[in-house]
mmCIF file of C-alpha atoms in Angstrom:
data_model
loop_
_atom_site.group_PDB
_atom_site.id
_atom_site.type_symbol
_atom_site.label_atom_id
_atom_site.label_comp_id
_atom_site.label_asym_id
_atom_site.label_seq_id
_atom_site.Cartn_x
_atom_site.Cartn_y
_atom_site.Cartn_z
ATOM 1 C CA MET A 1 -14.898 16.612 239.626
ATOM 2 C CA VAL A 2 -14.759 20.192 240.939
ATOM 3 C CA GLN A 3 -16.357 22.605 238.495
ATOM 4 C CA SER A 4 -14.212 25.604 237.624
ATOM 5 C CA VAL A 5 -15.509 28.858 239.068
ATOM 6 C CA LEU A 6 -16.036 30.253 235.537
ATOM 7 C CA GLY A 7 -18.062 27.190 234.624
ATOM 8 C CA SER A 8 -20.416 27.617 237.585
ATOM 9 C CA LEU A 9 -21.251 31.312 237.125
ATOM 10 C CA ILE A 10 -23.181 33.301 234.557
ATOM 11 C CA LEU A 11 -21.546 36.686 234.007
ATOM 12 C CA GLY A 12 -22.738 39.813 232.210
ATOM 13 C CA TYR A 13 -21.523 43.393 232.087
ATOM 14 C CA ARG A 14 -22.483 47.045 231.844
ATOM 15 C CA PRO A 15 -20.026 49.898 231.192
ATOM 16 C CA LEU A 16 -19.701 52.735 233.699
ATOM 17 C CA TRP A 17 -19.194 56.116 231.964
ATOM 18 C CA SER A 18 -17.413 59.101 233.503
ATOM 19 C CA ARG A 19 -18.180 62.805 233.367
ATOM 20 C CA ALA A 20 -15.643 63.012 230.493
ATOM 21 C CA ARG A 21 -17.835 60.482 228.586
ATOM 22 C CA LYS A 22 -15.053 57.934 228.826
ATOM 23 C CA LEU A 23 -15.028 54.450 230.280
ATOM 24 C CA ALA A 24 -14.684 54.703 234.069
ATOM 25 C CA GLY A 25 -15.236 51.065 234.999
ATOM 26 C CA ILE A 26 -17.288 47.919 234.424
ATOM 27 C CA GLN A 27 -20.254 46.618 236.376
ATOM 28 C CA LEU A 28 -19.841 42.826 236.319
ATOM 29 C CA TYR A 29 -23.047 40.880 236.972
ATOM 30 C CA ALA A 30 -22.484 37.472 238.594
ATOM 31 C CA HIS A 31 -25.263 34.900 238.854
ATOM 32 C CA ASN A 32 -25.252 31.274 239.965
ATOM 33 C CA ASP A 33 -27.802 28.529 240.468
ATOM 34 C CA ALA A 34 -28.816 28.019 244.075
ATOM 35 C CA SER A 35 -27.788 24.346 243.752
ATOM 36 C CA VAL A 36 -24.191 25.245 242.801
ATOM 37 C CA VAL A 37 -21.692 26.400 245.431
ATOM 38 C CA VAL A 38 -19.399 29.032 243.977
ATOM 39 C CA ASP A 39 -15.879 29.576 245.242
ATOM 40 C CA ALA A 40 -16.038 33.375 245.571
ATOM 41 C CA ALA A 41 -12.382 33.606 246.612
ATOM 42 C CA HIS A 42 -11.384 31.732 243.421
ATOM 43 C CA LEU A 43 -13.446 34.154 241.310
ATOM 44 C CA LEU A 44 -11.683 37.141 242.886
ATOM 45 C CA ARG A 45 -8.266 35.518 242.298
ATOM 46 C CA THR A 46 -9.205 34.859 238.659
ATOM 47 C CA LEU A 47 -10.128 38.508 238.154
ATOM 48 C CA GLN A 48 -6.916 39.633 239.823
ATOM 49 C CA GLU A 49 -4.844 37.401 237.504
ATOM 50 C CA LEU A 50 -6.569 38.671 234.343
ATOM 51 C CA TRP A 51 -6.623 42.376 235.227
ATOM 52 C CA SER A 52 -3.734 44.764 234.548
ATOM 53 C CA ALA A 53 -2.963 48.271 235.813
ATOM 54 C CA SER A 54 -4.755 49.830 232.816
ATOM 55 C CA SER A 55 -7.845 47.548 232.975
ATOM 56 C CA PRO A 56 -11.121 49.141 234.101
ATOM 57 C CA PRO A 57 -12.077 49.079 237.795
ATOM 58 C CA ILE A 58 -14.790 46.516 238.547
ATOM 59 C CA LEU A 59 -18.061 46.874 240.420
ATOM 60 C CA LEU A 60 -19.091 43.306 241.269
ATOM 61 C CA SER A 61 -22.858 42.839 241.242
ATOM 62 C CA PRO A 62 -23.843 39.471 242.756
ATOM 63 C CA GLN A 63 -27.334 38.619 241.558
ATOM 64 C CA ASN A 64 -28.344 36.433 244.494
ATOM 65 C CA ARG A 65 -27.944 36.588 248.251
ATOM 66 C CA GLN A 66 -25.762 33.528 248.799
ATOM 67 C CA LEU A 67 -23.199 34.724 246.269
ATOM 68 C CA LEU A 68 -23.167 38.155 247.933
ATOM 69 C CA CYS A 69 -22.611 36.538 251.344
ATOM 70 C CA ASP A 70 -19.711 34.473 249.975
ATOM 71 C CA MET A 71 -18.108 37.554 248.423
ATOM 72 C CA LEU A 72 -18.514 39.620 251.593
ATOM 73 C CA GLU A 73 -16.941 36.822 253.624
ATOM 74 C CA HIS A 74 -14.027 35.906 251.379
ATOM 75 C CA ALA A 75 -13.053 39.079 249.513
ATOM 76 C CA PRO A 76 -9.666 40.350 250.658
ATOM 77 C CA ARG A 77 -8.933 44.014 251.231
ATOM 78 C CA GLY A 78 -8.195 45.642 247.847
ATOM 79 C CA ALA A 79 -10.803 43.496 246.072
ATOM 80 C CA PRO A 80 -13.132 45.126 243.506
ATOM 81 C CA TRP A 81 -16.082 47.149 244.734
ATOM 82 C CA ILE A 82 -18.986 44.946 245.752
ATOM 83 C CA GLU A 83 -22.572 46.037 245.259
ATOM 84 C CA VAL A 84 -25.175 45.383 247.953
ATOM 85 C CA ARG A 85 -28.857 45.865 247.153
ATOM 86 C CA GLY A 86 -30.582 48.105 249.663
ATOM 87 C CA GLU A 87 -33.550 45.768 250.154
ATOM 88 C CA TRP A 88 -31.251 42.842 251.007
ATOM 89 C CA LEU A 89 -29.966 44.643 254.108
ATOM 90 C CA ALA A 90 -33.191 43.684 255.906
ATOM 91 C CA ASP A 91 -31.658 40.169 255.980
ATOM 92 C CA SER A 92 -29.650 40.138 259.228
ATOM 93 C CA ALA A 93 -27.155 37.588 257.837
ATOM 94 C CA ILE A 94 -26.287 40.012 255.035
ATOM 95 C CA TYR A 95 -26.221 43.098 257.260
ATOM 96 C CA THR A 96 -23.850 41.383 259.719
ATOM 97 C CA ARG A 97 -21.498 40.434 256.871
ATOM 98 C CA VAL A 98 -21.677 43.967 255.412
ATOM 99 C CA LYS A 99 -20.558 45.472 258.738
ATOM 100 C CA ALA A 100 -17.727 42.939 259.085
ATOM 101 C CA ALA A 101 -16.631 43.468 255.464
ATOM 102 C CA HIS A 102 -16.599 47.237 255.951
ATOM 103 C CA GLN A 103 -14.449 46.829 259.079
ATOM 104 C CA ARG A 104 -12.037 44.645 257.036
ATOM 105 C CA GLY A 105 -11.628 47.544 254.615
ATOM 106 C CA LEU A 106 -13.762 46.257 251.732
ATOM 107 C CA ARG A 107 -15.188 48.913 249.429
ATOM 108 C CA LEU A 108 -18.960 48.464 249.240
ATOM 109 C CA VAL A 109 -21.577 50.156 247.041
ATOM 110 C CA TRP A 110 -25.199 50.563 248.146
ATOM 111 C CA ARG A 111 -27.679 50.038 245.286
ATOM 112 C CA GLY A 112 -31.225 51.335 245.404
ATOM 113 C CA GLU A 113 -33.601 54.232 244.833
ATOM 114 C CA LEU A 114 -32.523 57.775 245.610
ATOM 115 C CA GLY A 115 -35.747 58.191 247.593
ATOM 116 C CA LYS A 116 -34.952 55.234 249.889
ATOM 117 C CA LEU A 117 -31.453 56.024 251.120
ATOM 118 C CA PRO A 118 -30.206 54.009 254.116
ATOM 119 C CA GLU A 119 -30.043 55.323 257.671
ATOM 120 C CA PRO A 120 -26.719 56.960 258.668
ATOM 121 C CA ASP A 121 -25.492 53.937 260.684
ATOM 122 C CA VAL A 122 -26.006 51.705 257.628
ATOM 123 C CA ALA A 123 -24.779 54.306 255.130
ATOM 124 C CA GLN A 124 -21.388 54.552 256.858
ATOM 125 C CA CYS A 125 -20.590 50.981 255.713
ATOM 126 C CA PHE A 126 -20.623 52.105 252.056
ATOM 127 C CA ASP A 127 -18.046 54.006 250.020
ATOM 128 C CA ASN A 128 -20.458 54.942 247.263
ATOM 129 C CA SER A 129 -23.909 54.193 245.902
ATOM 130 C CA LEU A 130 -25.514 53.154 242.621
ATOM 131 C CA LEU A 131 -28.765 55.109 242.588
ATOM 132 C CA SER A 132 -31.882 54.948 240.460
ATOM 133 C CA LEU A 133 -34.521 57.674 240.203
ATOM 134 C CA ARG A 134 -38.259 57.095 240.355
ATOM 135 C CA PRO A 135 -40.059 58.782 237.418
ATOM 136 C CA GLU A 136 -41.353 61.576 239.669
ATOM 137 C CA ASP A 137 -37.819 62.209 240.999
ATOM 138 C CA ALA A 138 -36.458 62.345 237.438
ATOM 139 C CA VAL A 139 -39.133 64.913 236.517
ATOM 140 C CA ALA A 140 -38.354 66.976 239.631
ATOM 141 C CA ALA A 141 -34.613 66.839 238.894
ATOM 142 C CA LEU A 142 -35.202 68.233 235.398
ATOM 143 C CA LYS A 143 -37.321 71.170 236.555
ATOM 144 C CA PRO A 144 -35.574 74.530 236.477
ATOM 145 C CA PRO A 145 -35.111 76.117 239.910
ATOM 146 C CA ALA A 146 -38.032 78.227 241.101
ATOM 147 C CA PRO A 147 -37.340 81.861 240.097
ATOM 148 C CA GLY A 148 -37.218 84.858 242.341
ATOM 149 C CA ARG A 149 -36.268 83.164 245.609
ATOM 150 C CA PRO A 150 -32.936 83.786 247.282
ATOM 151 C CA GLY A 151 -30.769 80.683 247.065
ATOM 152 C CA ALA A 152 -33.205 79.139 244.623
ATOM 153 C CA ALA A 153 -30.386 77.711 242.531
ATOM 154 C CA GLY A 154 -30.633 74.381 244.265
ATOM 155 C CA ALA A 155 -34.305 74.547 245.174
ATOM 156 C CA ARG A 156 -36.017 71.626 243.509
ATOM 157 C CA SER A 157 -38.762 69.465 244.883
ATOM 158 C CA GLY A 158 -38.112 65.791 245.506
ATOM 159 C CA PRO A 159 -34.796 64.292 246.605
ATOM 160 C CA PRO A 160 -31.829 66.244 245.196
ATOM 161 C CA ILE A 161 -29.396 64.481 242.903
ATOM 162 C CA LEU A 162 -26.540 63.579 245.218
ATOM 163 C CA ALA A 163 -23.110 64.618 244.008
ATOM 164 C CA GLY A 164 -20.301 62.116 243.497
ATOM 165 C CA GLN A 165 -22.516 59.014 243.318
ATOM 166 C CA MET A 166 -23.152 56.512 240.495
ATOM 167 C CA TYR A 167 -26.503 56.470 238.706
ATOM 168 C CA GLU A 168 -28.333 53.866 236.633
ATOM 169 C CA GLY A 169 -31.469 53.759 234.496
ATOM 170 C CA ILE A 170 -30.917 57.304 233.193
ATOM 171 C CA ALA A 171 -32.826 57.253 229.901
ATOM 172 C CA SER A 172 -32.749 60.923 228.910
ATOM 173 C CA ARG A 173 -29.865 63.011 227.630
ATOM 174 C CA ALA A 174 -30.955 66.002 229.731
ATOM 175 C CA LEU A 175 -30.968 63.967 232.950
ATOM 176 C CA MET A 176 -27.604 62.389 232.078
ATOM 177 C CA GLU A 177 -26.118 65.865 231.614
ATOM 178 C CA ARG A 178 -27.630 67.041 234.889
ATOM 179 C CA CYS A 179 -26.171 64.061 236.783
ATOM 180 C CA LEU A 180 -22.701 64.203 235.226
ATOM 181 C CA ASP A 181 -22.160 67.892 234.521
ATOM 182 C CA GLU A 182 -24.128 69.669 237.253
ATOM 183 C CA HIS A 183 -23.896 67.156 240.082
ATOM 184 C CA ASN A 184 -20.513 65.643 239.234
ATOM 185 C CA ALA A 185 -21.791 62.056 239.373
ATOM 186 C CA MET A 186 -18.944 59.572 239.703
ATOM 187 C CA ALA A 187 -20.290 57.505 236.794
ATOM 188 C CA LEU A 188 -23.367 56.469 234.858
ATOM 189 C CA ALA A 189 -24.087 52.739 234.571
ATOM 190 C CA GLY A 190 -25.269 52.316 230.993
ATOM 191 C CA TRP A 191 -25.876 55.224 228.634
ATOM 192 C CA PRO A 192 -29.030 56.953 227.263
ATOM 193 C CA ALA A 193 -27.916 56.087 223.702
ATOM 194 C CA GLU A 194 -31.441 56.117 222.271
ATOM 195 C CA ASP A 195 -32.173 59.646 223.486
ATOM 196 C CA VAL A 196 -28.711 60.941 222.527
ATOM 197 C CA LEU A 197 -29.235 59.646 218.971
ATOM 198 C CA TYR A 198 -32.806 60.991 218.897
ATOM 199 C CA SER A 199 -31.606 64.456 219.911
ATOM 200 C CA LEU A 200 -29.220 64.410 216.916
ATOM 201 C CA ARG A 201 -31.788 63.065 214.443
ATOM 202 C CA HIS A 202 -31.819 66.230 212.280
ATOM 203 C CA HIS A 203 -28.050 66.074 211.796
ATOM 204 C CA PRO A 204 -26.667 63.101 209.830
ATOM 205 C CA GLN A 205 -24.284 61.151 212.043
ATOM 206 C CA GLN A 206 -20.585 61.715 211.326
ATOM 207 C CA PRO A 207 -17.507 59.685 212.269
ATOM 208 C CA SER A 208 -15.492 60.748 215.306
ATOM 209 C CA HIS A 209 -13.085 63.644 214.845
ATOM 210 C CA ALA A 210 -10.738 62.100 217.441
ATOM 211 C CA VAL A 211 -10.573 58.725 215.647
ATOM 212 C CA ILE A 212 -9.952 60.331 212.227
ATOM 213 C CA PHE A 213 -7.220 62.523 213.688
ATOM 214 C CA LYS A 214 -5.636 59.543 215.473
ATOM 215 C CA LEU A 215 -5.555 57.589 212.197
ATOM 216 C CA MET A 216 -3.990 60.504 210.297
ATOM 217 C CA LYS A 217 -1.263 60.768 212.944
ATOM 218 C CA ALA A 218 -0.630 57.008 212.724
ATOM 219 C CA ILE A 219 -0.221 57.283 208.938
ATOM 220 C CA ASP A 220 2.178 60.223 209.380
ATOM 221 C CA ALA A 221 4.196 58.147 211.844
ATOM 222 C CA GLU A 222 4.288 55.269 209.305
ATOM 223 C CA GLN A 223 2.873 52.802 211.799
ATOM 224 C CA SER A 224 1.828 49.278 210.820
ATOM 225 C CA LEU A 225 -1.127 48.232 208.681
ATOM 226 C CA GLU A 226 -2.482 46.416 211.757
ATOM 227 C CA THR A 227 -2.466 49.724 213.658
ATOM 228 C CA PHE A 228 -4.362 51.537 210.875
ATOM 229 C CA GLU A 229 -6.940 48.763 210.748
ATOM 230 C CA ALA A 230 -7.351 48.730 214.528
ATOM 231 C CA ILE A 231 -7.875 52.513 214.683
ATOM 232 C CA MET A 232 -10.381 52.498 211.817
ATOM 233 C CA GLY A 233 -12.205 49.697 213.631
ATOM 234 C CA GLU A 234 -12.757 52.046 216.605
ATOM 235 C CA ASP A 235 -15.548 53.834 214.719
ATOM 236 C CA PRO A 236 -18.301 51.852 212.979
ATOM 237 C CA LEU A 237 -19.357 54.795 210.812
ATOM 238 C CA LEU A 238 -15.799 55.555 209.682
ATOM 239 C CA ALA A 239 -15.234 51.876 208.855
ATOM 240 C CA TYR A 240 -18.500 51.709 206.888
ATOM 241 C CA ARG A 241 -17.848 54.943 204.970
ATOM 242 C CA PHE A 242 -14.336 53.838 204.106
ATOM 243 C CA MET A 243 -15.655 50.576 202.647
ATOM 244 C CA VAL A 244 -18.361 52.405 200.692
ATOM 245 C CA TYR A 245 -15.681 54.703 199.278
ATOM 246 C CA THR A 246 -13.268 51.896 198.357
ATOM 247 C CA ASN A 247 -16.126 50.155 196.541
ATOM 248 C CA SER A 248 -17.316 53.287 194.716
ATOM 249 C CA ALA A 249 -17.228 53.605 190.937
ATOM 250 C CA ALA A 250 -14.935 56.623 191.357
ATOM 251 C CA LEU A 251 -12.069 54.353 192.384
ATOM 252 C CA GLY A 252 -12.790 51.833 189.649
ATOM 253 C CA LEU A 253 -11.279 48.862 191.501
ATOM 254 C CA ARG A 254 -12.011 45.621 189.692
ATOM 255 C CA THR A 255 -12.732 43.468 192.734
ATOM 256 C CA GLY A 256 -15.130 44.175 195.572
ATOM 257 C CA ILE A 257 -13.484 45.317 198.817
ATOM 258 C CA ASP A 258 -15.003 43.171 201.572
ATOM 259 C CA SER A 259 -12.681 44.082 204.476
ATOM 260 C CA LEU A 260 -10.982 47.114 205.989
ATOM 261 C CA ARG A 261 -7.551 45.557 205.466
ATOM 262 C CA ARG A 262 -8.085 44.956 201.767
ATOM 263 C CA GLY A 263 -9.293 48.535 201.365
ATOM 264 C CA LEU A 264 -6.241 49.891 203.199
ATOM 265 C CA VAL A 265 -3.886 47.818 201.020
ATOM 266 C CA MET A 266 -5.596 48.761 197.738
ATOM 267 C CA MET A 267 -5.869 52.500 198.458
ATOM 268 C CA GLY A 268 -2.319 53.446 199.366
ATOM 269 C CA TYR A 269 -1.544 55.686 202.335
ATOM 270 C CA GLY A 270 -1.479 58.992 200.456
ATOM 271 C CA SER A 271 -5.001 58.396 199.109
ATOM 272 C CA ILE A 272 -6.279 57.278 202.523
ATOM 273 C CA LYS A 273 -4.894 60.405 204.158
ATOM 274 C CA ARG A 274 -6.531 62.645 201.526
ATOM 275 C CA TRP A 275 -9.845 60.869 202.063
ATOM 276 C CA LEU A 276 -9.523 61.286 205.848
ATOM 277 C CA SER A 277 -8.739 65.004 205.382
ATOM 278 C CA ASP A 278 -12.028 65.335 203.483
ATOM 279 C CA GLN A 279 -13.902 63.700 206.401
ATOM 280 C CA LEU A 280 -12.330 65.849 209.109
ATOM 281 C CA PRO A 281 -14.221 69.172 208.669
ATOM 282 C CA HIS A 282 -17.601 67.454 209.139
ATOM 283 C CA ALA A 283 -16.503 64.996 211.849
ATOM 284 C CA SER A 284 -18.360 64.690 215.147
ATOM 285 C CA THR A 285 -16.918 66.291 218.275
ATOM 286 C CA ASP A 286 -19.989 65.574 220.430
ATOM 287 C CA PRO A 287 -18.623 63.797 223.541
ATOM 288 C CA ASN A 288 -22.052 62.250 224.212
ATOM 289 C CA MET A 289 -21.488 60.004 221.177
ATOM 290 C CA ASN A 290 -18.293 58.483 222.611
ATOM 291 C CA PRO A 291 -20.076 55.898 224.814
ATOM 292 C CA VAL A 292 -22.393 54.981 221.897
ATOM 293 C CA ARG A 293 -19.420 54.220 219.636
ATOM 294 C CA GLU A 294 -17.346 52.536 222.328
ATOM 295 C CA SER A 295 -20.212 50.188 223.240
ATOM 296 C CA MET A 296 -20.427 49.102 219.597
ATOM 297 C CA VAL A 297 -16.680 48.421 219.564
ATOM 298 C CA MET A 298 -16.993 46.341 222.776
ATOM 299 C CA ARG A 299 -19.692 44.234 221.106
ATOM 300 C CA ALA A 300 -17.439 43.724 218.061
ATOM 301 C CA GLU A 301 -14.480 42.642 220.225
ATOM 302 C CA LEU A 302 -16.672 40.283 222.207
ATOM 303 C CA THR A 303 -18.236 38.715 219.097
ATOM 304 C CA ALA A 304 -14.750 38.090 217.677
ATOM 305 C CA HIS A 305 -13.472 36.572 220.947
ATOM 306 C CA LEU A 306 -16.509 34.336 221.415
ATOM 307 C CA LEU A 307 -16.046 32.803 217.963
ATOM 308 C CA ASP A 308 -12.258 32.784 218.054
ATOM 309 C CA ALA A 309 -11.401 29.081 218.214
ATOM 310 C CA GLY A 310 -7.934 29.345 216.721
ATOM 311 C CA ILE A 311 -9.343 30.707 213.481
ATOM 312 C CA GLU A 312 -7.295 32.476 210.847
ATOM 313 C CA ASN A 313 -6.896 36.246 210.998
ATOM 314 C CA ASP A 314 -9.016 37.012 207.907
ATOM 315 C CA LEU A 315 -12.022 35.286 209.455
ATOM 316 C CA ARG A 316 -11.435 36.968 212.800
ATOM 317 C CA ARG A 317 -11.481 40.376 211.066
ATOM 318 C CA GLU A 318 -14.691 39.438 209.295
ATOM 319 C CA ILE A 319 -16.332 38.456 212.599
ATOM 320 C CA TYR A 320 -15.170 41.737 214.179
ATOM 321 C CA LEU A 321 -16.720 43.662 211.275
ATOM 322 C CA CYS A 322 -19.939 41.681 211.766
ATOM 323 C CA GLY A 323 -20.143 42.843 215.399
ATOM 324 C CA LEU A 324 -19.064 46.399 214.548
ATOM 325 C CA LEU A 325 -21.740 46.917 211.887
ATOM 326 C CA SER A 326 -24.522 45.108 213.785
ATOM 327 C CA GLN A 327 -25.935 48.382 215.209
ATOM 328 C CA ILE A 328 -25.025 50.819 212.443
ATOM 329 C CA ASP A 329 -28.719 51.232 211.628
ATOM 330 C CA ASP A 330 -29.004 53.116 214.968
ATOM 331 C CA LEU A 331 -26.451 55.624 213.659
ATOM 332 C CA MET A 332 -27.772 55.919 210.119
ATOM 333 C CA GLY A 333 -31.530 55.679 210.690
ATOM 334 C CA GLU A 334 -32.035 53.156 207.891
ATOM 335 C CA PRO A 335 -32.854 49.421 207.901
ATOM 336 C CA LEU A 336 -29.730 47.368 208.577
ATOM 337 C CA GLY A 337 -30.295 45.137 205.543
ATOM 338 C CA THR A 338 -30.404 48.165 203.211
ATOM 339 C CA ILE A 339 -27.170 49.550 204.687
ATOM 340 C CA LEU A 340 -25.237 46.291 204.437
ATOM 341 C CA ARG A 341 -26.399 45.516 200.896
ATOM 342 C CA ARG A 342 -24.417 48.537 199.668
ATOM 343 C CA LEU A 343 -21.205 46.656 200.362
ATOM 344 C CA PRO A 344 -19.873 43.382 198.905
ATOM 345 C CA LEU A 345 -19.682 41.879 202.393
ATOM 346 C CA SER A 346 -19.626 38.182 203.172
ATOM 347 C CA GLU A 347 -23.151 36.719 203.306
ATOM 348 C CA ARG A 348 -22.197 35.451 206.770
ATOM 349 C CA ILE A 349 -22.299 39.046 208.083
ATOM 350 C CA TYR A 350 -25.735 39.725 206.553
ATOM 351 C CA ASP A 351 -27.061 36.385 207.824
ATOM 352 C CA ALA A 352 -25.932 37.005 211.418
ATOM 353 C CA THR A 353 -26.942 40.667 211.703
ATOM 354 C CA VAL A 354 -30.165 40.746 209.674
ATOM 355 C CA LEU A 355 -31.463 37.155 209.549
ATOM 356 C CA HIS A 356 -29.962 35.968 212.898
ATOM 357 C CA THR A 357 -28.734 32.772 211.225
ATOM 358 C CA GLY A 358 -25.446 31.319 209.988
ATOM 359 C CA PRO A 359 -22.076 30.630 211.610
ATOM 360 C CA TYR A 360 -21.687 34.057 213.275
ATOM 361 C CA ALA A 361 -25.167 34.202 214.804
ATOM 362 C CA SER A 362 -24.170 32.416 218.018
ATOM 363 C CA GLY A 363 -21.292 34.791 218.803
ATOM 364 C CA LEU A 364 -23.249 37.925 217.960
ATOM 365 C CA GLN A 365 -26.333 36.876 219.942
ATOM 366 C CA MET A 366 -24.199 35.906 222.926
ATOM 367 C CA ALA A 367 -22.300 39.219 222.773
ATOM 368 C CA CYS A 368 -25.669 41.027 222.910
ATOM 369 C CA ALA A 369 -26.920 38.865 225.806
ATOM 370 C CA LEU A 370 -23.741 39.504 227.826
ATOM 371 C CA GLU A 371 -24.580 43.238 227.763
ATOM 372 C CA THR A 372 -27.415 42.455 230.221
ATOM 373 C CA ASP A 373 -28.045 40.814 233.596
ATOM 374 C CA ASP A 374 -30.372 38.272 231.939
ATOM 375 C CA ALA A 375 -28.841 34.990 233.108
ATOM 376 C CA SER A 376 -31.617 32.854 231.609
ATOM 377 C CA ALA A 377 -31.010 34.276 228.106
ATOM 378 C CA ILE A 378 -27.272 33.538 228.389
ATOM 379 C CA ARG A 379 -27.950 30.008 229.642
ATOM 380 C CA GLN A 380 -30.450 29.427 226.823
ATOM 381 C CA LEU A 381 -27.938 30.544 224.173
ATOM 382 C CA CYS A 382 -25.299 28.191 225.644
ATOM 383 C CA GLU A 383 -27.769 25.322 225.274
ATOM 384 C CA THR A 384 -29.032 26.324 221.815
ATOM 385 C CA TYR A 385 -25.583 26.755 220.294
ATOM 386 C CA GLU A 386 -23.743 24.228 222.511
ATOM 387 C CA MET A 387 -21.411 26.919 223.801
ATOM 388 C CA ASP A 388 -19.311 26.159 226.868
ATOM 389 C CA LEU A 389 -20.182 28.550 229.711
ATOM 390 C CA GLU A 390 -16.615 28.613 231.015
ATOM 391 C CA GLU A 391 -15.306 29.570 227.551
ATOM 392 C CA VAL A 392 -17.976 32.279 227.224
ATOM 393 C CA ASN A 393 -17.021 33.768 230.598
ATOM 394 C CA ARG A 394 -13.311 33.569 229.817
ATOM 395 C CA ALA A 395 -13.851 35.397 226.504
ATOM 396 C CA LEU A 396 -15.885 38.100 228.279
ATOM 397 C CA LEU A 397 -13.276 38.649 230.993
ATOM 398 C CA ARG A 398 -10.431 38.797 228.448
ATOM 399 C CA VAL A 399 -12.239 41.481 226.452
ATOM 400 C CA LEU A 400 -13.099 43.507 229.582
ATOM 401 C CA ALA A 401 -9.547 43.215 230.967
ATOM 402 C CA ASP A 402 -8.145 44.518 227.664
ATOM 403 C CA LEU A 403 -10.252 47.697 227.844
ATOM 404 C CA GLU A 404 -8.235 50.683 228.954
ATOM 405 C CA VAL A 405 -9.203 53.347 231.440
ATOM 406 C CA GLU A 406 -7.305 56.578 231.887
ATOM 407 C CA ARG A 407 -6.208 56.837 235.496
ATOM 408 C CA LYS A 408 -6.097 60.310 236.971
#
C-alpha cells in the first residue's frame, strides 16, 4: 500500500506578517522520517489543488536534507518559494540542485544569520532571504546613529539590516518596527507578541476598532446572523466582552448565554448596535495588535477543524470559542481560569483550556503544536490521542488555504 503524501509528512506553520501588519504569507514546515520516501511532486500538486487565488503565498521549509533535495528536483516553475538553510549549501549534492533549480526558474529563499550571508555567486541563486540576527547584531541595529557625523543616518556598527528581506526570531517591538518600518522588510516570520503586549501593559486591552466597525456595517446592511457571528469571532476580546455583557444582571436574561449566537439572537440588532457604539470610542487602532489577534483566530479555526468529524454546528461553534478564548489571559493579564469562570461556558471549554483534559483537549493541543516546527510533539500527540496524521495535515492545509491575503 502506498502511503498518501499527507500521511507520510509532519507539517507545521508560522505566519509571515507584512509591513502593514497583515498576513503576507505562510511558512509551511515539512518534516519526514528518514525511512519514509516522500513524493515531493505529489505534495506540491496537493497544495496547488487546495490553494486559491486569495490564499496566502507559501514558503516551504523542508526540515531535512533529503526532502529539500526532492523538492528542488521535482518542483515545477511557479511552485511555492522553497527555503534552503545556509549551512546545508556546504553539501555539494544540495548546492548542485540549488543551481539547477534556480536555472529552472524556481524561487528560492536563503535562510541563515545576517552575519553569515552567502558569497555573491551563491547569493544569485536566491530571490530572497529569511534572516536571523545574533544578539549583538540586534543590539547594534537598535542603537541610534552616531551624532555629529555627516551621513551618520545609516552609520551603525555590525551588519546593517538589509532592506526587502524576511526576518525571523525578532522578539522585541522596537526591532520589529525597525525591520518593517525603517528597512521595509518584506515580512516577519512570527511576531513579537509578548513584547507588544508588554509595551501596552499600562493600558487595558481593547477590542479592534476595525472589527467593531465591520460588524456595525454588517448590521446596517442586514446581513445574516452567520455573518455577524463570524465577524464577532474575529476578535477574542470583543467576543468575550459581548458574552460578559449578555450575561450581566443589567440585561436580566433568565438563562445563561453560553455562545455568541445565542447572545446575538437574544439581544436584537438594535441593542447590539448600541452596545457596539459604546465600545467604539475606546477601541484599539494599534496595528501591532493585528497579528496577535489574527494568530488567536487561526488557532480557533484550526481547533474547530481538527475536531470537526461531521459534528453539529452548535458543537463546532463551541470548539471554535474554546480555541478563541484559549489565550485571552495574554490580553487581559489575569489567570485564564478566573476569566472563563465569569461566563456560563460549557465545562468542556474550561477543561481543555485550563485543565488540558476533556474532549476538546486533543484538538486544542494539536492546534498549538502545529504553530511550531516541533515534529516530535506533533507525532506524540497523534499517538496519545489516536489522531490520524493525514487528517491532521488535511485540516491544517484547509485552514491555511482559507486564509485571505490582500494582493497588491
